[in-house]
Coordinates of N, CA and C in Angstrom, one line a residue:
M1 N -53.1 -23.9 3.2 CA -52.4 -25.1 3.6 C -53.3 -25.9 4.5
P2 N -53.3 -27.2 4.4 CA -54.2 -28.1 5.2 C -53.6 -28.0 6.6
K3 N -54.6 -28.2 7.6 CA -54.3 -28.2 9.0 C -53.3 -29.3 9.3
G4 N -52.3 -29.0 10.1 CA -51.3 -30.0 10.5 C -50.1 -30.1 9.6
S5 N -50.2 -29.5 8.4 CA -49.1 -29.5 7.5 C -48.2 -28.4 7.9
Q6 N -47.0 -28.5 7.7 CA -46.0 -27.5 8.0 C -45.2 -27.1 6.8
M7 N -44.8 -25.8 6.8 CA -44.0 -25.3 5.7 C -42.6 -25.9 5.9
P8 N -42.0 -26.1 4.9 CA -40.6 -26.6 5.0 C -39.8 -25.5 5.7
R9 N -38.9 -25.9 6.6 CA -38.1 -24.9 7.3 C -36.9 -24.6 6.4
V10 N -36.7 -23.3 6.3 CA -35.5 -22.8 5.6 C -34.7 -22.0 6.6
S11 N -33.5 -22.4 6.8 CA -32.7 -21.8 7.8 C -32.0 -20.6 7.1
L12 N -32.6 -19.4 7.4 CA -32.0 -18.2 6.9 C -30.7 -17.9 7.6
V13 N -30.7 -18.3 8.9 CA -29.5 -18.0 9.7 C -28.3 -18.7 9.1
R14 N -28.5 -20.0 8.7 CA -27.3 -20.7 8.2 C -26.8 -20.1 6.9
K15 N -27.7 -19.7 6.1 CA -27.3 -19.1 4.8 C -26.6 -17.7 5.1
R16 N -27.2 -17.0 6.0 CA -26.5 -15.7 6.3 C -25.2 -15.9 7.0
S17 N -25.1 -16.9 7.9 CA -23.9 -17.1 8.6 C -22.7 -17.4 7.7
G18 N -23.0 -18.2 6.7 CA -21.9 -18.5 5.7 C -21.3 -17.2 5.1
S19 N -22.2 -16.3 4.7 CA -21.7 -15.1 4.1 C -21.2 -14.2 5.2
V20 N -21.7 -14.2 6.4 CA -21.2 -13.4 7.5 C -19.8 -13.9 7.8
Y21 N -19.6 -15.2 7.8 CA -18.2 -15.8 8.1 C -17.3 -15.4 7.0
R22 N -17.7 -15.4 5.7 CA -16.8 -15.1 4.6 C -16.5 -13.6 4.7
A23 N -17.5 -12.7 5.0 CA -17.2 -11.3 5.1 C -16.2 -11.0 6.3
A24 N -16.5 -11.7 7.4 CA -15.6 -11.5 8.6 C -14.2 -11.9 8.3
A25 N -14.1 -13.1 7.6 CA -12.8 -13.6 7.2 C -12.0 -12.6 6.3
A26 N -12.8 -12.1 5.3 CA -12.2 -11.1 4.4 C -11.7 -9.8 5.1
L27 N -12.5 -9.4 6.1 CA -12.1 -8.2 6.8 C -10.9 -8.5 7.7
L28 N -10.9 -9.6 8.3 CA -9.8 -10.0 9.2 C -8.5 -10.1 8.3
L29 N -8.6 -10.7 7.2 CA -7.4 -10.8 6.3 C -6.9 -9.5 5.8
A30 N -7.9 -8.6 5.5 CA -7.5 -7.2 5.1 C -6.8 -6.5 6.2
A31 N -7.3 -6.6 7.4 CA -6.7 -6.0 8.6 C -5.3 -6.5 8.9
I32 N -5.1 -7.8 8.7 CA -3.8 -8.4 9.0 C -2.8 -7.9 7.9
M33 N -3.3 -7.8 6.7 CA -2.4 -7.4 5.6 C -2.0 -5.9 5.8
L34 N -3.0 -5.1 6.1 CA -2.7 -3.7 6.3 C -1.8 -3.4 7.5
A35 N -2.1 -4.2 8.6 CA -1.3 -4.0 9.8 C 0.2 -4.4 9.5
G36 N 0.4 -5.4 8.6 CA 1.8 -5.8 8.4 C 2.5 -5.1 7.3
C37 N 1.8 -4.2 6.6 CA 2.4 -3.5 5.5 C 3.7 -2.8 5.8
A38 N 3.6 -1.9 6.7 CA 4.8 -1.1 7.0 C 4.6 -0.5 8.4
P39 N 4.9 -1.4 9.4 CA 4.6 -0.9 10.8 C 5.6 0.2 11.2
G40 N 5.0 1.4 11.3 CA 5.7 2.5 11.8 C 6.4 3.4 10.8
V41 N 6.6 2.9 9.5 CA 7.3 3.7 8.5 C 6.5 3.6 7.2
E42 N 6.7 4.7 6.4 CA 6.1 4.7 5.1 C 7.1 5.2 4.1
G43 N 6.6 5.2 2.8 CA 7.5 5.6 1.7 C 8.0 7.1 1.9
P44 N 7.1 8.0 2.3 CA 7.7 9.4 2.5 C 8.8 9.4 3.6
E45 N 8.8 8.6 4.6 CA 9.9 8.5 5.5 C 11.2 8.0 4.9
A46 N 11.0 7.1 4.0 CA 12.2 6.6 3.2 C 12.8 7.7 2.3
E47 N 11.9 8.5 1.7 CA 12.4 9.6 0.9 C 13.1 10.6 1.7
R48 N 12.6 10.9 3.0 CA 13.2 11.8 3.9 C 14.6 11.4 4.2
V49 N 14.8 10.1 4.6 CA 16.1 9.5 4.9 C 17.0 9.6 3.7
G50 N 16.5 9.3 2.5 CA 17.4 9.5 1.3 C 17.8 10.9 1.1
E51 N 16.9 11.8 1.4 CA 17.3 13.3 1.2 C 18.3 13.7 2.3
L52 N 18.2 13.2 3.5 CA 19.2 13.5 4.6 C 20.5 12.9 4.2
Y53 N 20.5 11.7 3.6 CA 21.7 11.0 3.2 C 22.5 11.8 2.2
F54 N 21.8 12.2 1.1 CA 22.5 12.9 0.0 C 22.9 14.3 0.4
E55 N 22.1 15.0 1.2 CA 22.5 16.3 1.7 C 23.8 16.2 2.6
A56 N 23.8 15.2 3.4 CA 25.0 15.0 4.3 C 26.2 14.7 3.5
V57 N 26.1 13.8 2.4 CA 27.2 13.5 1.6 C 27.7 14.7 0.8
K58 N 26.7 15.5 0.3 CA 27.1 16.7 -0.4 C 27.8 17.7 0.5
A59 N 27.5 17.8 1.8 CA 28.2 18.7 2.7 C 29.4 18.1 3.3
G60 N 29.7 16.8 3.0 CA 30.9 16.1 3.5 C 30.8 15.8 5.0
D61 N 29.6 15.7 5.5 CA 29.3 15.4 6.9 C 29.1 13.9 7.0
Y62 N 30.2 13.1 7.0 CA 30.2 11.7 7.0 C 29.7 11.1 8.4
E63 N 29.8 11.8 9.4 CA 29.3 11.4 10.7 C 27.8 11.4 10.7
A64 N 27.2 12.4 10.0 CA 25.7 12.4 9.9 C 25.3 11.3 8.9
V65 N 26.1 11.0 7.9 CA 25.7 9.9 7.0 C 25.7 8.6 7.8
A66 N 26.8 8.4 8.6 CA 26.9 7.2 9.4 C 25.8 7.0 10.3
A67 N 25.2 8.1 10.9 CA 24.1 8.0 11.8 C 22.8 7.5 11.1
L68 N 22.8 7.6 9.8 CA 21.6 7.1 9.1 C 21.7 5.6 8.8
Y69 N 22.8 5.0 9.0 CA 23.0 3.6 8.7 C 22.7 2.7 9.9
D70 N 22.3 1.5 9.5 CA 22.1 0.4 10.5 C 23.3 0.3 11.4
R71 N 23.1 -0.1 12.7 CA 24.3 -0.2 13.6 C 25.2 -1.4 13.2
A72 N 24.7 -2.3 12.4 CA 25.6 -3.4 12.0 C 26.6 -3.0 10.9
V73 N 26.4 -1.8 10.3 CA 27.4 -1.3 9.3 C 28.6 -0.7 10.1
P74 N 29.8 -1.2 9.9 CA 31.0 -0.6 10.6 C 31.2 0.9 10.2
R75 N 31.1 1.8 11.2 CA 31.2 3.2 11.0 C 32.6 3.6 10.3
D76 N 33.7 3.1 10.9 CA 35.0 3.5 10.3 C 35.1 3.1 8.8
A77 N 34.7 1.9 8.5 CA 34.8 1.4 7.1 C 33.9 2.3 6.2
L78 N 32.7 2.6 6.7 CA 31.7 3.4 5.9 C 32.3 4.8 5.6
I79 N 32.9 5.5 6.7 CA 33.4 6.8 6.5 C 34.7 6.7 5.6
A80 N 35.5 5.7 5.7 CA 36.6 5.5 4.8 C 36.1 5.4 3.3
E81 N 35.1 4.6 3.1 CA 34.5 4.4 1.8 C 34.0 5.7 1.2
L82 N 33.3 6.5 2.0 CA 32.7 7.8 1.6 C 33.8 8.8 1.2
T83 N 34.9 8.8 2.0 CA 36.1 9.6 1.8 C 36.7 9.2 0.5
A84 N 36.9 7.9 0.2 CA 37.5 7.4 -1.0 C 36.7 7.8 -2.2
T85 N 35.4 7.7 -2.1 CA 34.5 8.0 -3.2 C 34.6 9.5 -3.5
R86 N 34.7 10.3 -2.5 CA 34.8 11.8 -2.8 C 36.2 12.1 -3.5
E87 N 37.2 11.4 -3.0 CA 38.6 11.6 -3.6 C 38.6 11.2 -5.0
R88 N 38.0 10.1 -5.3 CA 38.0 9.5 -6.7 C 37.1 10.2 -7.7
Y89 N 35.9 10.5 -7.2 CA 34.8 11.0 -8.2 C 34.5 12.5 -8.0
G90 N 35.1 13.1 -7.0 CA 34.8 14.5 -6.7 C 33.6 14.7 -5.8
E91 N 33.3 15.9 -5.6 CA 32.2 16.3 -4.7 C 30.8 15.9 -5.4
L92 N 29.9 15.6 -4.5 CA 28.5 15.3 -5.0 C 27.9 16.7 -5.4
E93 N 27.5 16.8 -6.7 CA 26.9 18.1 -7.1 C 25.4 18.0 -7.2
G94 N 24.8 16.9 -7.4 CA 23.4 16.8 -7.4 C 22.9 15.3 -7.5
Y95 N 21.6 15.2 -7.2 CA 21.0 13.8 -7.2 C 19.5 14.0 -7.5
T96 N 19.0 12.9 -8.1 CA 17.5 12.9 -8.4 C 17.0 11.5 -8.1
M97 N 16.0 11.3 -7.3 CA 15.4 10.0 -7.1 C 14.6 9.6 -8.3
T98 N 14.9 8.4 -8.8 CA 14.2 7.9 -10.0 C 13.2 6.8 -9.7
D99 N 13.3 6.1 -8.5 CA 12.4 5.0 -8.2 C 12.4 4.8 -6.7
L100 N 11.2 4.4 -6.3 CA 11.1 3.9 -4.9 C 10.2 2.7 -4.9
V101 N 10.7 1.6 -4.3 CA 10.0 0.4 -4.3 C 9.9 0.0 -2.8
S102 N 8.7 -0.3 -2.4 CA 8.5 -0.8 -1.0 C 7.9 -2.2 -1.1
Y103 N 8.4 -3.1 -0.2 CA 8.0 -4.5 -0.2 C 8.1 -5.0 1.2
I104 N 7.6 -6.2 1.5 CA 7.7 -6.9 2.7 C 8.4 -8.2 2.5
G105 N 9.4 -8.4 3.2 CA 10.1 -9.7 3.1 C 10.3 -10.3 4.5
S106 N 9.9 -11.5 4.8 CA 10.0 -12.1 6.1 C 9.3 -11.2 7.2
G107 N 8.2 -10.5 6.8 CA 7.5 -9.7 7.7 C 8.1 -8.3 8.0
V108 N 9.2 -8.0 7.3 CA 9.9 -6.7 7.5 C 9.7 -5.8 6.3
P109 N 9.2 -4.6 6.5 CA 9.1 -3.7 5.4 C 10.5 -3.2 5.0
S110 N 10.6 -3.2 3.7 CA 11.9 -2.7 3.1 C 11.6 -1.7 2.0
Y111 N 12.6 -0.8 1.8 CA 12.4 0.2 0.8 C 13.7 0.3 0.0
T112 N 13.6 0.3 -1.3 CA 14.7 0.5 -2.2 C 14.5 1.8 -3.0
L113 N 15.4 2.7 -2.8 CA 15.3 4.0 -3.5 C 16.5 4.1 -4.4
K114 N 16.2 4.4 -5.7 CA 17.2 4.5 -6.7 C 17.4 6.0 -7.1
Y115 N 18.7 6.4 -7.2 CA 19.0 7.8 -7.5 C 20.0 7.9 -8.7
K116 N 19.8 8.9 -9.5 CA 20.9 9.3 -10.4 C 21.6 10.4 -9.7
T117 N 23.0 10.2 -9.6 CA 23.8 11.2 -8.9 C 24.8 11.8 -9.9
R118 N 25.2 13.0 -9.6 CA 26.2 13.7 -10.4 C 27.4 14.1 -9.4
Y119 N 28.5 13.6 -9.7 CA 29.7 13.9 -8.9 C 30.5 14.8 -9.9
A120 N 31.5 15.5 -9.3 CA 32.3 16.5 -10.1 C 33.0 15.8 -11.3
N121 N 33.4 14.5 -11.2 CA 34.1 13.8 -12.3 C 33.3 12.7 -13.0
H122 N 32.2 12.3 -12.4 CA 31.4 11.1 -13.0 C 29.9 11.2 -12.6
H123 N 29.2 10.5 -13.4 CA 27.8 10.3 -13.1 C 27.7 8.9 -12.4
A124 N 26.7 8.7 -11.6 CA 26.5 7.4 -11.0 C 25.0 7.1 -10.8
T125 N 24.8 5.8 -10.5 CA 23.5 5.4 -10.0 C 23.7 4.8 -8.6
E126 N 22.9 5.3 -7.7 CA 23.0 4.8 -6.3 C 21.7 4.2 -5.9
T127 N 21.7 3.1 -5.2 CA 20.5 2.5 -4.7 C 20.6 2.3 -3.2
L128 N 19.7 2.9 -2.5 CA 19.7 2.8 -1.0 C 18.7 1.7 -0.6
L129 N 19.1 0.8 0.2 CA 18.2 -0.2 0.8 C 18.0 0.2 2.2
M130 N 16.7 0.3 2.6 CA 16.4 0.8 4.0 C 15.4 -0.2 4.6
Q131 N 15.6 -0.4 6.0 CA 14.6 -1.2 6.8 C 14.5 -0.5 8.1
P132 N 13.4 -0.8 8.8 CA 13.3 -0.2 10.2 C 14.2 -1.0 11.2
G133 N 14.7 -0.3 12.1 CA 15.5 -0.9 13.2 C 14.5 -1.3 14.3
E134 N 15.1 -1.8 15.4 CA 14.3 -2.2 16.6 C 13.5 -1.1 17.1
D135 N 14.1 0.1 17.0 CA 13.3 1.3 17.5 C 12.3 1.8 16.5
R136 N 12.1 1.1 15.4 CA 11.1 1.4 14.4 C 11.5 2.6 13.5
K137 N 12.7 3.2 13.7 CA 13.2 4.2 12.8 C 13.8 3.5 11.6
L138 N 13.8 4.2 10.5 CA 14.3 3.7 9.2 C 15.8 3.9 9.1
Y139 N 16.5 2.9 8.8 CA 18.0 2.9 8.7 C 18.4 2.4 7.3
I140 N 19.5 2.9 6.8 CA 20.1 2.5 5.6 C 20.9 1.2 5.9
K141 N 20.6 0.1 5.1 CA 21.3 -1.1 5.3 C 22.5 -1.2 4.3
R142 N 22.3 -0.6 3.1 CA 23.3 -0.7 2.1 C 23.1 0.4 1.0
N143 N 24.2 0.7 0.4 CA 24.2 1.6 -0.8 C 24.9 1.0 -1.9
D144 N 24.2 0.6 -2.9 CA 24.9 0.1 -4.1 C 25.2 1.2 -5.1
F145 N 26.5 1.4 -5.3 CA 27.0 2.5 -6.1 C 27.6 2.0 -7.4
H146 N 27.0 2.5 -8.5 CA 27.4 2.1 -9.8 C 27.8 3.3 -10.6
V147 N 29.1 3.4 -11.0 CA 29.6 4.5 -11.7 C 29.2 4.5 -13.2
G148 N 28.8 5.6 -13.7 CA 28.5 5.8 -15.1 C 29.7 6.3 -15.8
G149 N 29.5 7.1 -16.8 CA 30.6 7.7 -17.6 C 31.2 8.9 -16.9
A150 N 32.4 9.3 -17.4 CA 33.1 10.5 -16.9 C 32.4 11.7 -17.5
R151 N 32.5 12.8 -16.7 CA 31.8 14.0 -17.2 C 32.7 14.8 -18.1

């Protein structure tokens, strides 16, 4: 190169910083998504609550069932409904989980567990909707009960 001429400047820092910013943004986004996925609870916890629910129903321990529900669910009405279900369909004989779906809605993790249940007089499909409470424990919000055929 002739004296006094200069090589064109290439800013390696600028090129790197663009990819560094993109990588940092991708990591930050991943961290935010993972942090918001299910704060404090996971699918296995939902399965455990479902198991506790059906074992308590099977034993006729409706106070234990009521303790698994969100505080917003009226206890007396819930216990009356469980008693009426037992009188109408018989005792719970068995249950099998067929599906578990977890999702986030409005920043709150939710779990929907679907079960095939066998009562003394009928088959049913029951779907439990669960969400964490303020104490981060998982509570049942609702049970959708759909009766199948008579046995």
